[in-house]
Amino acid sequence: MKRFFLLWLKYTLNSFSSAIYSRFGAGLFLFAKLLRFLLFFLFLFILQKSTKALIDYTANQVIFFYLVFNLIDTLTQLLFREVYRFRQKVVRGDFDLDLVQPINPLFKALAGGADLLDLFMLIPSIFLLFYFGAQLTFASFSLFVFLLLFINGLVIATSFHILVLALGVLTTEVDHAIMIYRDLTNVGRVPIDIYQEPIRSFFTFVIPVGIMVTFPPKALFGLLSTPVVLISLLFGVLFFGGSLLLWRYSLTQYASASS
Amino acid sequence: MGKYWQVIKNSWSESTAYRLNFILWRVRRVVNLLLVYFLWHAVTAGKNTLFGYNESQILTYVLLSNVVTSFILATKTLDIGDEINSGNLTNYLLKPINYFSLWWAKDAADKALNVFFSILEVVLLIFFLKPQFILQTNVLFLLFFTLSMGLGMILYFYLSVLLGFIGFYSPEVWAPRFVFFVISQFFIGSLFPLDILPKWLYLSLQALPFPYLLFFPLKIYLGQLNVQEISIGIAISLVWIIILKETAVRVWNKGLLDYSAQGR
């Protein structure tokens, strides 16, 4: 474990050095991300002023949903930025070099280039989460379930990234699999309950965005029953296991065709 | 004209060669559209009007935005910056073609494909979701709507080309484009109609090119602007087109003097 941590630290520092090589570009990217976060927040704020509630949720709850989505999204972008570069590695044949190294290739493909610039994005995100969270009333047990499902959400997000990696190995036709993941998860910027059936079920059980980002706040508000919480956790574990199996399968299909 | 028609045909061949890519791109568009559609559906449900829109108006706005953005914002000019930085621009300079016309032709092919699929998507969504979609029948509004879309398309073309020309002066072409993308995503009105913003912000935006890329044509379609407001909007669009076109031509001429075919 210590070895993995030291490796991760090394990769991260290298990646950070590379990212700030062009300070102008890094600054612009950071500015744009912050702007996107604030503008969507402004949009929700305007909705809050004009509408008393969105479906059965109060405006503060809707904002809290968005902040939880944003935190999971930012954390995964921070940790798994290397996934965005993976397909090019496969296409160019550079993935061969990772396979011959005494390092778990999944670890390197997943966490081999954390984006420390996203750390700056976490600051407003966490601050606002605490600010709006403090205005909500909830039981301490609900907070515990929230944290449990939040971790479950991170596990599901990790699984999605592993699936994208596996897809990158299995097919070279999908250019932007990671961007498709981003678009699909964007539906979780608002509570998944606003979508009509069967879209709601699709984004809960097929593409489990609902379990990933909507269920943690729902648990905090005391809106999830114990069986649903248990099924969600089981789903997270199975989804993670399934993504690992697909990754292993994809490696057996890797033909190193580009090198 | 024949050579540009050939460019259009080549662009179609390229798109159809990577069919799955194109289909997945459209899937991304539909997913984004569904997010906005259901958000507004939930917000306006059971209310007579919200921000001056009733449910059918806002849902028509959202659904039609899919077609209008395909027409105005679909572009291949995103590649210009990379072509300059990689030195591939040289390939075009050696050929008897006008660089701007070349990108117009590529864009025409891209827009045709995207508009075709976006209309198909909207028809399917109307069929499955059954919203009260407003069909504008006033010929005057339809004419102004078409005109504003044409102007929006020209406006966006020169904006995007100018962003690409940053490549003449910096290898960092994607970061400015990302900033532009984020700003335009909100201020063209794709997530929400701009008139829900605070009045001072809404009025300030009128002087910028962003509203004329989506919000303005859609407001005309919905019949929510009078002839005077439409005329002012068209005049502002025209002024921006002249400014941006002149700037693009000047930057191109100046950029060519600095271009060193680095990377070749």
Tab-separated table of N, CA, C and O in Angstrom, chain B residues 3-107:
chain	number	residue	atom	x	y	z
B	3	LYS	N	-14.715	22.466	-56.307
B	3	LYS	CA	-13.761	21.928	-55.324
B	3	LYS	C	-14.345	21.983	-53.912
B	3	LYS	O	-14.072	21.115	-53.085
B	4	TYR	N	-15.164	23.009	-53.657
B	4	TYR	CA	-15.759	23.100	-52.314
B	4	TYR	C	-16.876	22.079	-52.136
B	4	TYR	O	-17.097	21.583	-51.036
B	5	TRP	N	-17.548	21.776	-53.244
B	5	TRP	CA	-18.555	20.711	-53.195
B	5	TRP	C	-17.868	19.379	-52.869
B	5	TRP	O	-18.377	18.551	-52.120
B	6	GLN	N	-16.657	19.214	-53.428
B	6	GLN	CA	-15.885	18.003	-53.148
B	6	GLN	C	-15.490	17.947	-51.663
B	6	GLN	O	-15.501	16.881	-51.046
B	7	VAL	N	-15.166	19.120	-51.097
B	7	VAL	CA	-14.832	19.186	-49.663
B	7	VAL	C	-16.031	18.732	-48.832
B	7	VAL	O	-15.896	17.963	-47.875
B	8	ILE	N	-17.219	19.201	-49.245
B	8	ILE	CA	-18.444	18.815	-48.527
B	8	ILE	C	-18.625	17.299	-48.592
B	8	ILE	O	-18.884	16.641	-47.577
B	9	LYS	N	-18.429	16.743	-49.774
B	9	LYS	CA	-18.616	15.289	-49.937
B	9	LYS	C	-17.582	14.519	-49.112
B	9	LYS	O	-17.898	13.507	-48.483
B	10	ASN	N	-16.348	15.026	-49.111
B	10	ASN	CA	-15.297	14.366	-48.313
B	10	ASN	C	-15.634	14.406	-46.820
B	10	ASN	O	-15.413	13.438	-46.098
B	11	SER	N	-16.165	15.547	-46.376
B	11	SER	CA	-16.508	15.680	-44.960
B	11	SER	C	-17.604	14.696	-44.578
B	11	SER	O	-17.583	14.104	-43.504
B	12	TRP	N	-18.566	14.518	-45.481
B	12	TRP	CA	-19.627	13.531	-45.211
B	12	TRP	C	-19.042	12.126	-45.143
B	12	TRP	O	-19.408	11.331	-44.281
B	13	SER	N	-18.121	11.851	-46.060
B	13	SER	CA	-17.495	10.516	-46.052
B	13	SER	C	-16.759	10.281	-44.741
B	13	SER	O	-16.822	9.198	-44.162
B	14	GLU	N	-16.065	11.339	-44.276
B	14	GLU	CA	-15.344	11.225	-42.996
B	14	GLU	C	-16.309	10.901	-41.858
B	14	GLU	O	-16.058	10.006	-41.059
B	15	SER	N	-17.398	11.638	-41.820
B	15	SER	CA	-18.365	11.447	-40.724
B	15	SER	C	-18.991	10.062	-40.772
B	15	SER	O	-19.205	9.431	-39.738
B	16	THR	N	-19.285	9.597	-41.981
B	16	THR	CA	-19.929	8.282	-42.070
B	16	THR	C	-18.914	7.156	-41.877
B	16	THR	O	-19.293	6.035	-41.559
B	17	ALA	N	-17.624	7.464	-42.049
B	17	ALA	CA	-16.600	6.436	-41.809
B	17	ALA	C	-16.503	6.132	-40.313
B	17	ALA	O	-16.210	5.014	-39.910
B	18	TYR	N	-16.739	7.150	-39.483
B	18	TYR	CA	-16.703	6.954	-38.021
B	18	TYR	C	-18.128	7.085	-37.489
B	18	TYR	O	-18.449	7.993	-36.730
B	19	ARG	N	-18.975	6.159	-37.936
B	19	ARG	CA	-20.418	6.247	-37.626
B	19	ARG	C	-20.693	6.211	-36.128
B	19	ARG	O	-21.478	6.990	-35.607
B	20	LEU	N	-20.024	5.258	-35.438
B	20	LEU	CA	-20.299	5.105	-34.000
B	20	LEU	C	-19.954	6.388	-33.250
B	20	LEU	O	-20.677	6.816	-32.353
B	21	ASN	N	-18.842	6.988	-33.654
B	21	ASN	CA	-18.449	8.266	-33.050
B	21	ASN	C	-19.536	9.304	-33.210
B	21	ASN	O	-19.886	10.010	-32.271
B	22	PHE	N	-20.045	9.407	-34.433
B	22	PHE	CA	-21.059	10.419	-34.708
B	22	PHE	C	-22.333	10.124	-33.926
B	22	PHE	O	-22.930	11.025	-33.326
B	23	ILE	N	-22.722	8.837	-33.903
B	23	ILE	CA	-23.953	8.463	-33.188
B	23	ILE	C	-23.799	8.783	-31.704
B	23	ILE	O	-24.702	9.336	-31.074
B	24	LEU	N	-22.626	8.473	-31.146
B	24	LEU	CA	-22.420	8.742	-29.725
B	24	LEU	C	-22.400	10.246	-29.430
B	24	LEU	O	-22.819	10.682	-28.372
B	25	TRP	N	-21.910	11.009	-30.393
B	25	TRP	CA	-21.949	12.472	-30.244
B	25	TRP	C	-23.393	12.938	-30.153
B	25	TRP	O	-23.762	13.757	-29.315
B	26	ARG	N	-24.253	12.369	-31.011
B	26	ARG	CA	-25.669	12.737	-30.970
B	26	ARG	C	-26.323	12.258	-29.677
B	26	ARG	O	-27.187	12.931	-29.125
B	27	VAL	N	-25.890	11.081	-29.190
B	27	VAL	CA	-26.418	10.580	-27.911
B	27	VAL	C	-26.093	11.589	-26.807
B	27	VAL	O	-26.937	11.917	-25.968
B	28	ARG	N	-24.873	12.106	-26.830
B	28	ARG	CA	-24.474	13.120	-25.837
B	28	ARG	C	-25.392	14.330	-25.918
B	28	ARG	O	-25.820	14.875	-24.901
B	29	ARG	N	-25.698	14.741	-27.141
B	29	ARG	CA	-26.566	15.910	-27.313
B	29	ARG	C	-27.955	15.632	-26.736
B	29	ARG	O	-28.544	16.485	-26.075
B	30	VAL	N	-28.480	14.431	-27.013
B	30	VAL	CA	-29.829	14.092	-26.536
B	30	VAL	C	-29.850	14.014	-25.010
B	30	VAL	O	-30.795	14.504	-24.374
B	31	VAL	N	-28.811	13.432	-24.415
B	31	VAL	CA	-28.754	13.330	-22.952
B	31	VAL	C	-28.770	14.736	-22.342
B	31	VAL	O	-29.506	15.009	-21.388
B	32	ASN	N	-27.976	15.633	-22.904
B	32	ASN	CA	-27.955	17.016	-22.406
B	32	ASN	C	-29.314	17.685	-22.580
B	32	ASN	O	-29.780	18.430	-21.713
B	33	LEU	N	-29.944	17.393	-23.712
B	33	LEU	CA	-31.259	17.971	-23.983
B	33	LEU	C	-32.277	17.460	-22.961
B	33	LEU	O	-33.096	18.234	-22.454
B	34	LEU	N	-32.214	16.166	-22.669
B	34	LEU	CA	-33.157	15.579	-21.702
B	34	LEU	C	-33.002	16.207	-20.325
B	34	LEU	O	-33.987	16.449	-19.623
B	35	LEU	N	-31.742	16.461	-19.946
B	35	LEU	CA	-31.495	17.094	-18.641
B	35	LEU	C	-32.245	18.423	-18.554
B	35	LEU	O	-32.985	18.688	-17.608
B	36	VAL	N	-32.059	19.256	-19.576
B	36	VAL	CA	-32.678	20.588	-19.566
B	36	VAL	C	-34.202	20.465	-19.677
B	36	VAL	O	-34.945	21.155	-18.977
B	37	TYR	N	-34.640	19.546	-20.546
B	37	TYR	CA	-36.086	19.371	-20.758
B	37	TYR	C	-36.781	18.996	-19.457
B	37	TYR	O	-37.776	19.619	-19.060
B	38	PHE	N	-36.282	17.970	-18.779
B	38	PHE	CA	-36.960	17.496	-17.568
B	38	PHE	C	-36.825	18.482	-16.407
B	38	PHE	O	-37.701	18.563	-15.554
B	39	LEU	N	-35.716	19.202	-16.393
B	39	LEU	CA	-35.565	20.224	-15.362
B	39	LEU	C	-36.678	21.265	-15.505
B	39	LEU	O	-37.373	21.596	-14.540
B	40	TRP	N	-36.859	21.745	-16.726
B	40	TRP	CA	-37.884	22.767	-16.950
B	40	TRP	C	-39.289	22.188	-16.827
B	40	TRP	O	-40.214	22.867	-16.388
B	41	HIS	N	-39.438	20.944	-17.216
B	41	HIS	CA	-40.729	20.264	-17.075
B	41	HIS	C	-41.119	20.222	-15.606
B	41	HIS	O	-42.265	20.511	-15.235
B	42	ALA	N	-40.145	19.891	-14.751
B	42	ALA	CA	-40.422	19.801	-13.313
B	42	ALA	C	-40.690	21.182	-12.717
B	42	ALA	O	-41.555	21.346	-11.866
B	43	VAL	N	-39.940	22.169	-13.186
B	43	VAL	CA	-40.059	23.515	-12.616
B	43	VAL	C	-41.390	24.170	-12.992
B	43	VAL	O	-42.019	24.846	-12.180
B	44	THR	N	-41.832	23.940	-14.244
B	44	THR	CA	-43.038	24.638	-14.709
B	44	THR	C	-44.324	23.851	-14.468
B	44	THR	O	-45.411	24.407	-14.658
B	45	ALA	N	-44.181	22.580	-14.070
B	45	ALA	CA	-45.375	21.737	-13.896
B	45	ALA	C	-46.345	22.389	-12.899
B	45	ALA	O	-45.941	22.785	-11.804
B	46	GLY	N	-47.596	22.489	-13.292
B	46	GLY	CA	-48.636	23.007	-12.396
B	46	GLY	C	-48.611	24.516	-12.223
B	46	GLY	O	-49.327	25.059	-11.383
B	47	LYS	N	-47.777	25.207	-13.001
B	47	LYS	CA	-47.760	26.676	-12.890
B	47	LYS	C	-48.276	27.277	-14.193
B	47	LYS	O	-48.024	26.730	-15.267
B	48	ASN	N	-48.971	28.400	-14.063
B	48	ASN	CA	-49.457	29.052	-15.278
B	48	ASN	C	-48.297	29.621	-16.077
B	48	ASN	O	-48.133	29.331	-17.253
B	49	THR	N	-47.513	30.460	-15.426
B	49	THR	CA	-46.319	31.001	-16.083
B	49	THR	C	-45.173	31.078	-15.074
B	49	THR	O	-45.385	31.196	-13.861
B	50	LEU	N	-43.980	30.997	-15.616
B	50	LEU	CA	-42.779	31.162	-14.794
B	50	LEU	C	-41.786	31.958	-15.628
B	50	LEU	O	-41.487	31.580	-16.769
B	51	PHE	N	-41.285	33.039	-15.085
B	51	PHE	CA	-40.359	33.940	-15.797
B	51	PHE	C	-40.977	34.426	-17.117
B	51	PHE	O	-40.266	34.647	-18.098
B	52	GLY	N	-42.298	34.509	-17.176
B	52	GLY	CA	-42.955	34.977	-18.400
B	52	GLY	C	-43.159	33.899	-19.451
B	52	GLY	O	-43.557	34.201	-20.580
B	53	TYR	N	-42.902	32.655	-19.115
B	53	TYR	CA	-43.094	31.552	-20.056
B	53	TYR	C	-44.123	30.584	-19.469
B	53	TYR	O	-44.061	30.276	-18.274
B	54	ASN	N	-45.026	30.087	-20.320
B	54	ASN	CA	-45.844	28.972	-19.842
B	54	ASN	C	-45.136	27.663	-20.211
B	54	ASN	O	-44.111	27.674	-20.888
B	55	GLU	N	-45.717	26.549	-19.771
B	55	GLU	CA	-45.023	25.263	-19.934
B	55	GLU	C	-44.731	24.948	-21.403
B	55	GLU	O	-43.630	24.534	-21.752
B	56	SER	N	-45.733	25.166	-22.273
B	56	SER	CA	-45.514	24.806	-23.679
B	56	SER	C	-44.450	25.695	-24.316
B	56	SER	O	-43.654	25.239	-25.144
B	57	GLN	N	-44.416	26.960	-23.918
B	57	GLN	CA	-43.396	27.866	-24.483
B	57	GLN	C	-41.991	27.437	-24.072
B	57	GLN	O	-41.079	27.385	-24.892
B	58	ILE	N	-41.842	27.117	-22.793
B	58	ILE	CA	-40.491	26.777	-22.322
B	58	ILE	C	-40.034	25.429	-22.898
B	58	ILE	O	-38.869	25.260	-23.266
B	59	LEU	N	-40.956	24.477	-23.025
B	59	LEU	CA	-40.554	23.169	-23.559
B	59	LEU	C	-40.276	23.261	-25.060
B	59	LEU	O	-39.385	22.585	-25.579
B	60	THR	N	-41.036	24.127	-25.745
B	60	THR	CA	-40.738	24.362	-27.168
B	60	THR	C	-39.352	24.994	-27.297
B	60	THR	O	-38.559	24.612	-28.166
B	61	TYR	N	-39.068	25.949	-26.421
B	61	TYR	CA	-37.758	26.621	-26.417
B	61	TYR	C	-36.648	25.578	-26.278
B	61	TYR	O	-35.681	25.563	-27.036
B	62	VAL	N	-36.815	24.674	-25.296
B	62	VAL	CA	-35.770	23.677	-25.017
B	62	VAL	C	-35.595	22.722	-26.201
B	62	VAL	O	-34.474	22.465	-26.651
B	63	LEU	N	-36.717	22.202	-26.708
B	63	LEU	CA	-36.618	21.212	-27.793
B	63	LEU	C	-36.061	21.842	-29.070
B	63	LEU	O	-35.195	21.260	-29.727
B	64	LEU	N	-36.545	23.040	-29.391
B	64	LEU	CA	-36.090	23.682	-30.620
B	64	LEU	C	-34.621	24.113	-30.520
B	64	LEU	O	-33.923	24.210	-31.528
B	65	SER	N	-34.159	24.327	-29.284
B	65	SER	CA	-32.750	24.721	-29.122
B	65	SER	C	-31.826	23.639	-29.659
B	65	SER	O	-30.719	23.921	-30.125
B	66	ASN	N	-32.291	22.385	-29.646
B	66	ASN	CA	-31.467	21.292	-30.174
B	66	ASN	C	-31.217	21.475	-31.677
B	66	ASN	O	-30.097	21.270	-32.169
B	67	VAL	N	-32.247	21.887	-32.396
B	67	VAL	CA	-32.105	22.073	-33.848
B	67	VAL	C	-31.300	23.340	-34.145
B	67	VAL	O	-30.394	23.334	-34.988
B	68	VAL	N	-31.622	24.400	-33.410
B	68	VAL	CA	-30.951	25.685	-33.686
B	68	VAL	C	-29.449	25.581	-33.377
B	68	VAL	O	-28.624	26.072	-34.151
B	69	THR	N	-29.102	24.934	-32.270
B	69	THR	CA	-27.660	24.809	-31.962
B	69	THR	C	-26.962	23.940	-33.007
B	69	THR	O	-25.813	24.191	-33.346
B	70	SER	N	-27.659	22.925	-33.524
B	70	SER	CA	-27.046	22.097	-34.571
B	70	SER	C	-26.765	22.924	-35.811
B	70	SER	O	-25.777	22.708	-36.506
B	71	PHE	N	-27.646	23.874	-36.093
B	71	PHE	CA	-27.474	24.709	-37.279
B	71	PHE	C	-26.394	25.774	-37.047
B	71	PHE	O	-25.522	25.983	-37.888
B	72	ILE	N	-26.448	26.410	-35.890
B	72	ILE	CA	-25.547	27.552	-35.665
B	72	ILE	C	-24.184	27.106	-35.108
B	72	ILE	O	-23.142	27.584	-35.543
B	73	LEU	N	-24.196	26.199	-34.164
B	73	LEU	CA	-22.945	25.886	-33.450
B	73	LEU	C	-22.167	24.687	-33.997
B	73	LEU	O	-21.016	24.485	-33.602
B	74	ALA	N	-22.787	23.877	-34.861
B	74	ALA	CA	-22.025	22.733	-35.408
B	74	ALA	C	-20.918	23.287	-36.288
B	74	ALA	O	-21.177	24.043	-37.224
B	75	THR	N	-19.686	22.938	-35.976
B	75	THR	CA	-18.563	23.488	-36.742
B	75	THR	C	-17.348	22.585	-36.684
B	75	THR	O	-17.162	21.849	-35.717
B	76	LYS	N	-16.582	22.642	-37.737
B	76	LYS	CA	-15.326	21.893	-37.773
B	76	LYS	C	-14.142	22.817	-37.491
B	76	LYS	O	-13.002	22.371	-37.448
B	77	THR	N	-14.435	24.112	-37.354
B	77	THR	CA	-13.353	25.087	-37.206
B	77	THR	C	-12.576	24.925	-35.893
B	77	THR	O	-11.566	25.590	-35.696
B	78	LEU	N	-13.057	24.011	-35.039
B	78	LEU	CA	-12.334	23.738	-33.786
B	78	LEU	C	-10.916	23.258	-34.072
B	78	LEU	O	-10.029	23.384	-33.238
B	79	ASP	N	-10.718	22.688	-35.266
B	79	ASP	CA	-9.407	22.085	-35.591
B	79	ASP	C	-8.376	23.102	-36.078
B	79	ASP	O	-7.207	22.762	-36.250
B	80	ILE	N	-8.813	24.340	-36.331
B	80	ILE	CA	-7.902	25.318	-36.957
B	80	ILE	C	-6.643	25.538	-36.114
B	80	ILE	O	-5.518	25.514	-36.639
B	81	GLY	N	-6.826	25.734	-34.806
B	81	GLY	CA	-5.677	26.011	-33.933
B	81	GLY	C	-4.636	24.901	-33.990
B	81	GLY	O	-3.433	25.160	-34.116
B	82	ASP	N	-5.107	23.661	-33.933
B	82	ASP	CA	-4.180	22.525	-33.984
B	82	ASP	C	-3.476	22.441	-35.336
B	82	ASP	O	-2.307	22.076	-35.416
B	83	GLU	N	-4.205	22.778	-36.413
B	83	GLU	CA	-3.598	22.716	-37.749
B	83	GLU	C	-2.470	23.731	-37.878
B	83	GLU	O	-1.444	23.461	-38.489
B	84	ILE	N	-2.670	24.890	-37.278
B	84	ILE	CA	-1.621	25.920	-37.331
B	84	ILE	C	-0.419	25.458	-36.509
B	84	ILE	O	0.728	25.518	-36.961
B	85	ASN	N	-0.703	24.948	-35.306
B	85	ASN	CA	0.388	24.536	-34.417
B	85	ASN	C	1.174	23.343	-34.951
B	85	ASN	O	2.365	23.205	-34.706
B	86	SER	N	0.469	22.445	-35.656
B	86	SER	CA	1.162	21.254	-36.159
B	86	SER	C	1.848	21.512	-37.492
B	86	SER	O	2.601	20.670	-37.987
B	87	GLY	N	1.561	22.669	-38.087
B	87	GLY	CA	2.163	22.991	-39.384
B	87	GLY	C	1.343	22.469	-40.552
B	87	GLY	O	1.703	22.659	-41.714
B	88	ASN	N	0.233	21.784	-40.261
B	88	ASN	CA	-0.601	21.243	-41.339
B	88	ASN	C	-1.269	22.316	-42.179
B	88	ASN	O	-1.761	22.036	-43.276
B	89	LEU	N	-1.286	23.533	-41.671
B	89	LEU	CA	-1.858	24.649	-42.422
B	89	LEU	C	-1.158	24.796	-43.779
B	89	LEU	O	-1.767	25.194	-44.779
B	90	THR	N	0.128	24.455	-43.797
B	90	THR	CA	0.926	24.571	-45.025
B	90	THR	C	0.261	23.831	-46.190
B	90	THR	O	0.293	24.298	-47.327
B	91	ASN	N	-0.337	22.661	-45.878
B	91	ASN	CA	-1.000	21.872	-46.926
B	91	ASN	C	-2.029	22.697	-47.681
B	91	ASN	O	-2.183	22.558	-48.890
B	92	TYR	N	-2.746	23.551	-46.948
B	92	TYR	CA	-3.795	24.351	-47.578
B	92	TYR	C	-3.215	25.555	-48.300
B	92	TYR	O	-3.735	25.993	-49.322
B	93	LEU	N	-2.137	26.091	-47.753
B	93	LEU	CA	-1.545	27.288	-48.359
B	93	LEU	C	-0.980	26.979	-49.741
B	93	LEU	O	-0.873	27.867	-50.589
B	94	LEU	N	-0.601	25.716	-49.940
B	94	LEU	CA	-0.009	25.339	-51.226
B	94	LEU	C	-1.063	25.043	-52.287
B	94	LEU	O	-0.717	24.839	-53.452
B	95	LYS	N	-2.319	24.991	-51.862
B	95	LYS	CA	-3.375	24.633	-52.809
B	95	LYS	C	-4.169	25.877	-53.229
B	95	LYS	O	-4.256	26.835	-52.453
B	96	PRO	N	-4.776	25.817	-54.419
B	96	PRO	CA	-5.522	27.000	-54.893
B	96	PRO	C	-6.919	27.068	-54.273
B	96	PRO	O	-7.934	26.956	-54.960
B	97	ILE	N	-6.942	27.203	-52.962
B	97	ILE	CA	-8.249	27.300	-52.292
B	97	ILE	C	-8.242	28.465	-51.310
B	97	ILE	O	-7.192	28.823	-50.775
B	98	ASN	N	-9.415	28.987	-51.090
B	98	ASN	CA	-9.571	30.048	-50.101
B	98	ASN	C	-9.800	29.384	-48.745
B	98	ASN	O	-10.695	28.547	-48.603
B	99	TYR	N	-8.955	29.734	-47.784
B	99	TYR	CA	-8.998	29.036	-46.483
B	99	TYR	C	-10.349	29.205	-45.787
B	99	TYR	O	-10.881	28.265	-45.205
B	100	PHE	N	-10.922	30.388	-45.866
B	100	PHE	CA	-12.225	30.633	-45.222
B	100	PHE	C	-13.323	29.818	-45.919
B	100	PHE	O	-14.165	29.201	-45.265
B	101	SER	N	-13.270	29.791	-47.263
B	101	SER	CA	-14.290	29.035	-48.010
B	101	SER	C	-14.184	27.550	-47.714
B	101	SER	O	-15.190	26.836	-47.653
B	102	LEU	N	-12.935	27.099	-47.525
B	102	LEU	CA	-12.722	25.687	-47.201
B	102	LEU	C	-13.468	25.309	-45.915
B	102	LEU	O	-14.194	24.304	-45.846
B	103	TRP	N	-13.342	26.179	-44.899
B	103	TRP	CA	-14.001	25.879	-43.618
B	103	TRP	C	-15.506	26.082	-43.687
B	103	TRP	O	-16.263	25.388	-43.017
B	104	TRP	N	-15.931	27.009	-44.544
B	104	TRP	CA	-17.377	27.140	-44.757
B	104	TRP	C	-17.933	25.845	-45.338
B	104	TRP	O	-19.007	25.369	-44.941
B	105	ALA	N	-17.204	25.263	-46.272
B	105	ALA	CA	-17.660	24.023	-46.910
B	105	ALA	C	-17.691	22.874	-45.894
B	105	ALA	O	-18.658	22.108	-45.833
B	106	LYS	N	-16.612	22.788	-45.087
B	106	LYS	CA	-16.589	21.732	-44.063
B	106	LYS	C	-17.739	21.904	-43.080
B	106	LYS	O	-18.376	20.943	-42.663
B	107	ASP	N	-17.972	23.163	-42.710
B	107	ASP	CA	-19.062	23.454	-41.767
B	107	ASP	C	-20.427	23.113	-42.366
B	107	ASP	O	-21.314	22.611	-41.666
